[in-house]
Tab-separated table of C-alpha atoms in Angstrom:
chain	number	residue	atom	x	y	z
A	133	UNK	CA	22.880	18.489	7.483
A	134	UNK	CA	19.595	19.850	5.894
A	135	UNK	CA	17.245	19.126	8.596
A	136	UNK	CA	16.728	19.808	12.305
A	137	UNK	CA	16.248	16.852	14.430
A	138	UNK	CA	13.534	17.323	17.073
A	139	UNK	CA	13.785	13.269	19.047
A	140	UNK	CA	14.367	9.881	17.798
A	141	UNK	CA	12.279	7.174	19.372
A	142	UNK	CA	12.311	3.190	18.805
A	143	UNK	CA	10.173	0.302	19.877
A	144	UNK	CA	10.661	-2.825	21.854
A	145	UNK	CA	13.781	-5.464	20.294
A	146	UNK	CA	12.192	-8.000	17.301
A	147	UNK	CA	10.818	-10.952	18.101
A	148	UNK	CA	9.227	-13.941	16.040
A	149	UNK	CA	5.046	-14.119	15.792
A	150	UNK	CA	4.293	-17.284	14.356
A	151	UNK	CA	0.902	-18.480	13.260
A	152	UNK	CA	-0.521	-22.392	15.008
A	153	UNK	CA	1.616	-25.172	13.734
A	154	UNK	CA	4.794	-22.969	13.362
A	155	UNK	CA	6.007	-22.575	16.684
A	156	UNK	CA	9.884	-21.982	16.148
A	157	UNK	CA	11.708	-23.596	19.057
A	158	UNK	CA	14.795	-23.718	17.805
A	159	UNK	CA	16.971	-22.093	15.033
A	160	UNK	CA	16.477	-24.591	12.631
A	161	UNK	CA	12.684	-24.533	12.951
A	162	UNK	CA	13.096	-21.486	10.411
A	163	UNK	CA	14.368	-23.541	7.423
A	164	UNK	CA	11.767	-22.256	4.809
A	165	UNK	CA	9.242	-20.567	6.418
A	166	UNK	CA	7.762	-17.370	5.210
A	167	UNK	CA	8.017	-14.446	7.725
A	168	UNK	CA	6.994	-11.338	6.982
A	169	UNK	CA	9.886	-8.735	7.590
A	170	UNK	CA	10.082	-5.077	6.895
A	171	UNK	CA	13.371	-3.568	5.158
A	172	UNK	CA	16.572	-4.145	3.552
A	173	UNK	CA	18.113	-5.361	6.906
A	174	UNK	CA	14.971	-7.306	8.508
A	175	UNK	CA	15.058	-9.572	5.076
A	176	UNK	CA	18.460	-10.144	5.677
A	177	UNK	CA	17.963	-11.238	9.120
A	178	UNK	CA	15.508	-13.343	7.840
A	179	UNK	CA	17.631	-14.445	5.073
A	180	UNK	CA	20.875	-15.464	7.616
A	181	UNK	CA	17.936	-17.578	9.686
A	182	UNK	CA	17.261	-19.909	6.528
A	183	UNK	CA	13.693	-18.231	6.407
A	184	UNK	CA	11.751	-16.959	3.298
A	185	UNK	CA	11.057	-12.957	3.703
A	186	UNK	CA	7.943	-12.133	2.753
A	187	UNK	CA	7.315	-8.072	2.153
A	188	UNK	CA	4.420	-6.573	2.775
A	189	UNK	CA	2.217	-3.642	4.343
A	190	UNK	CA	1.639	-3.830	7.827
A	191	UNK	CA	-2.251	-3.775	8.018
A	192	UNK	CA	-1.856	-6.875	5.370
A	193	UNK	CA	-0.249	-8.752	8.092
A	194	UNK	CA	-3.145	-10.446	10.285
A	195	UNK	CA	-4.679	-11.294	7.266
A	196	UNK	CA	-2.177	-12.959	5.683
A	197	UNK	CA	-1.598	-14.779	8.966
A	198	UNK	CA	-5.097	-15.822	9.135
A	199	UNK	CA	-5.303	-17.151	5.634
A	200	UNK	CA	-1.857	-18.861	5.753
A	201	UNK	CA	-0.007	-16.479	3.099
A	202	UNK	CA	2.683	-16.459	5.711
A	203	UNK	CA	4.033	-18.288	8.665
A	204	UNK	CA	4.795	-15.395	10.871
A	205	UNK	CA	6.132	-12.463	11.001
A	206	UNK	CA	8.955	-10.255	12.631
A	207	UNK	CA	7.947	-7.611	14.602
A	208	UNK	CA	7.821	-5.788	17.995
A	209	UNK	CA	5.274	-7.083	20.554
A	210	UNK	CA	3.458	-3.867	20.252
A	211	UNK	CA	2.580	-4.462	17.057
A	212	UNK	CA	-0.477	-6.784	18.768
A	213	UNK	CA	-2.009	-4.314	20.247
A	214	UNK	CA	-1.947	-1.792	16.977
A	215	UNK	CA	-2.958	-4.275	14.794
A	216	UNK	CA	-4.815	-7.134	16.555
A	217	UNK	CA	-2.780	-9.933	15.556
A	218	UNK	CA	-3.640	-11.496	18.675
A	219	UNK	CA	-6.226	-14.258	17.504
A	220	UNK	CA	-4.048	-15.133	14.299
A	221	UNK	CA	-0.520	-15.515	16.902
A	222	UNK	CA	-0.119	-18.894	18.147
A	223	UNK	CA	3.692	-18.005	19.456
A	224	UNK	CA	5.622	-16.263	20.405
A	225	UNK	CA	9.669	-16.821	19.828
A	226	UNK	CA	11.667	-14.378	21.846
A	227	UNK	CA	14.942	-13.034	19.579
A	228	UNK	CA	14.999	-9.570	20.723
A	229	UNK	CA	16.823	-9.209	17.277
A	230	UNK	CA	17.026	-5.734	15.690
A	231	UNK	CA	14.335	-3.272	16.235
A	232	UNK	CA	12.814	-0.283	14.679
A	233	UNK	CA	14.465	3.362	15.448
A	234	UNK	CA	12.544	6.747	13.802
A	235	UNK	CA	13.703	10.133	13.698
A	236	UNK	CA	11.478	13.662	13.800
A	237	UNK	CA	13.107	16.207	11.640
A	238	UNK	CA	11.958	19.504	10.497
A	239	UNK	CA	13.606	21.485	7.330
A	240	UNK	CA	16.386	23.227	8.635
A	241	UNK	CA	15.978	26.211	6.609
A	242	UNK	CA	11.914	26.692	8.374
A	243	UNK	CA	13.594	25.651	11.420
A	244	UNK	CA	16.306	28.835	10.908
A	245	UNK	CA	13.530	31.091	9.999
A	246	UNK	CA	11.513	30.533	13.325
A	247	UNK	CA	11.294	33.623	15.841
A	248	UNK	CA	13.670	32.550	18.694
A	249	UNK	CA	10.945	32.466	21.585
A	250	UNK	CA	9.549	28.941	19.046
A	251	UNK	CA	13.090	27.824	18.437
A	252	UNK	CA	13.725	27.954	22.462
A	253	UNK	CA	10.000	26.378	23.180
A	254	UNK	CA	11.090	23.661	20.550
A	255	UNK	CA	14.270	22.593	22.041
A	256	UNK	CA	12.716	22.487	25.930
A	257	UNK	CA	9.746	20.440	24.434
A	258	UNK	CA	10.973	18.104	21.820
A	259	UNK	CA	13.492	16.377	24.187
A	260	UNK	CA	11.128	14.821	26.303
A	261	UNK	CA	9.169	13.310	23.780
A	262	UNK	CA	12.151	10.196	23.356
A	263	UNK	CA	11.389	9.143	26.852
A	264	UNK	CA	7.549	9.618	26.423
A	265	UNK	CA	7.672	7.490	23.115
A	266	UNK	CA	9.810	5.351	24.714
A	267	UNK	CA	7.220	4.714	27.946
A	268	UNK	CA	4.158	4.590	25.211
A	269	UNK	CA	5.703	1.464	23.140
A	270	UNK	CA	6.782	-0.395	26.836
A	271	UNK	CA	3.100	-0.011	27.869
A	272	UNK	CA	2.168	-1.357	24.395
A	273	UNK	CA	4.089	-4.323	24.558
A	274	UNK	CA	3.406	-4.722	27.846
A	275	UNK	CA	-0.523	-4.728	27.282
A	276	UNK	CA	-0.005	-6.913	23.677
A	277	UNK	CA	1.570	-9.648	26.140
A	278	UNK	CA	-1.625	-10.012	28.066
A	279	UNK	CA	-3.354	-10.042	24.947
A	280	UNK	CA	-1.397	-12.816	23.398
A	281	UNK	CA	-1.657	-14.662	26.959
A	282	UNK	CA	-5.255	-13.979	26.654
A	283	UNK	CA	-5.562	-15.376	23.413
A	284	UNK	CA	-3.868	-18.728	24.325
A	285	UNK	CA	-0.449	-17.554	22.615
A	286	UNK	CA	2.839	-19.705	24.141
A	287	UNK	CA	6.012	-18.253	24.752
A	288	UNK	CA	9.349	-19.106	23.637
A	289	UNK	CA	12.665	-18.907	24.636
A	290	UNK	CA	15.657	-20.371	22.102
A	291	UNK	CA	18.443	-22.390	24.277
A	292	UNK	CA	21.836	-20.540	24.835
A	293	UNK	CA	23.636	-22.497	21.806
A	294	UNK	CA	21.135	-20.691	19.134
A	295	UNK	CA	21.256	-17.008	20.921
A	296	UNK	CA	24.900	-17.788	20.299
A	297	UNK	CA	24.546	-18.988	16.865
A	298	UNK	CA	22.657	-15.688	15.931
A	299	UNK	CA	24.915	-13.309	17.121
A	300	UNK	CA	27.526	-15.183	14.503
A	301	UNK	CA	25.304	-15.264	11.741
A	302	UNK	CA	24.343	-10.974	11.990
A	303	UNK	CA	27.799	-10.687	12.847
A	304	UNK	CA	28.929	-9.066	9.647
A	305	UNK	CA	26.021	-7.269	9.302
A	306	UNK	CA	28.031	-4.697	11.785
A	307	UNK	CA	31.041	-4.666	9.714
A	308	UNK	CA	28.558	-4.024	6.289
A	309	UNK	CA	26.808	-1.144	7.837
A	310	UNK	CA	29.791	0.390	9.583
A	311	UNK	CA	31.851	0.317	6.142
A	312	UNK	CA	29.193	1.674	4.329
A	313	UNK	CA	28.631	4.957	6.429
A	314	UNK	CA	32.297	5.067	7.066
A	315	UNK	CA	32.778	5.260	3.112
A	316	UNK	CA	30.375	7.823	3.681
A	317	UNK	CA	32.321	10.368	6.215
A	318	UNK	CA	30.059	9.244	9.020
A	319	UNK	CA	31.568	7.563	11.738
A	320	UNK	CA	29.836	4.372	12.159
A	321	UNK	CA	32.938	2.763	14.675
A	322	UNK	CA	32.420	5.298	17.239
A	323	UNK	CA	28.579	5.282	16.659
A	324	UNK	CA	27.923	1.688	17.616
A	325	UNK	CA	30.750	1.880	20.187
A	326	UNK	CA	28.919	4.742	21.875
A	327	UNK	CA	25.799	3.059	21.802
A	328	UNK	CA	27.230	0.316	23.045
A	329	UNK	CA	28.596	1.948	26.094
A	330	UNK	CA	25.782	3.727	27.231
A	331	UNK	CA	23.831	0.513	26.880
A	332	UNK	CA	26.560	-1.366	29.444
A	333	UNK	CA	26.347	1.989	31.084
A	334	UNK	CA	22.011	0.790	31.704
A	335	UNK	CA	23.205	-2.294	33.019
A	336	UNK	CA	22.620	-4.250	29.684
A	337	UNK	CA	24.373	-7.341	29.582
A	338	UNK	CA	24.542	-7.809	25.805
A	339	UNK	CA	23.918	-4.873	24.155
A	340	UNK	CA	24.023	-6.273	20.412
A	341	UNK	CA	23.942	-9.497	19.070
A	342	UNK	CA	26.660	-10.266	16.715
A	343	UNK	CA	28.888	-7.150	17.760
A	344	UNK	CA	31.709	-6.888	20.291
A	345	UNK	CA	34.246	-4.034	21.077
């Protein structure tokens, strides 16, 4: 209510970067391992796949990889490319699990107190940044999979039966964070149901792990 939202933006769905010698094939291959995750509801990903959360700041991460602190981390693909994690990621473990979503706001009040000519030069330009963001972090993971390739990284996919099992485990996860921001006055129900829709509305066959309408 106090601020003036310009875009939102996010980056490409979570995945697992593991270091040599911790490839993660299947679920279980998580049991103990120390992944690096970033927030209250990455380490409880992490958590629900029997895996040790490790916090920590991002340019610690290759580092840490290299000198065995941690086992992997979970992150975007683009995340390569920023940071040059390439020669410290032996694989790759595709969960497409959770993301990261940002907001640009600006103080309402400033906002209010803008001559209208900026105010109408503001809502025509910050629009189209969402989409431009949006292109930026596709390229990015796009380029950090050629790096990874390039670096002798391996690819994984999990079998059907563990995608499965994941959506059950972060399944209440949906039900936590709608009943908080219900309790709240926000409508978290109709939030995630829109999303939802205009997801299946892109042609996306499973929009969210763990959730269903």
């Amino acid at each position: 209510k106090d601020v003036k939202i310009l875009y939102a933006g996010g980056m490409s769905p979570y995945d697992l970067h593991m270091v040599k010698g911790k490839d993660v094939r299947r679920l279980a291959d998580m049991k103990g391992k120390k992944i690096r995750a970033s927030g209250a509801l990455h380490t409880k990903i992490i958590k629900l796949f029997d895996a040790v959360p490790v916090g920590m700041a991002a340019p610690e991460i290759p580092i840490s990889m290299q000198k065995g602190v941690i086992d992997g981390q979970f992150n975007h693909l683009g995340f390569v490319k920023s940071f040059r994690s390439e020669e410290f990621t032996a694989s790759i473990t595709k969960v497409g699990v959770s993301s990261l979503t940002f907001v640009l706001v600006m103080n309402k009040k400033i906002y209010d107190g803008l001559p209208p000519e900026v105010k109408s030069l503001i809502e025509e330009i910050a629009p189209k940044y969402s989409a431009l963001l949006g292109k930026a972090h596709d390229a990015m993971a796009t380029d950090s999979v050629e790096m990874l390739k390039k670096a002798g990284a391996i690819f994984h996919d999990l079998p059907a039966e563990d995608m499965n099992e994941i959506g059950r485990i972060v399944s209440p996860l949906w039900s936590e964070w709608m009943a908080e921001v219900e309790a709240k006055g926000v409508p978290g129900k109709k939030i995630v149901s829109d999303y939802y829709d205009i997801y299946k509305g892109l042609g996306v066959r499973n929009p969210f792990h763990g959730y269903k309408k």
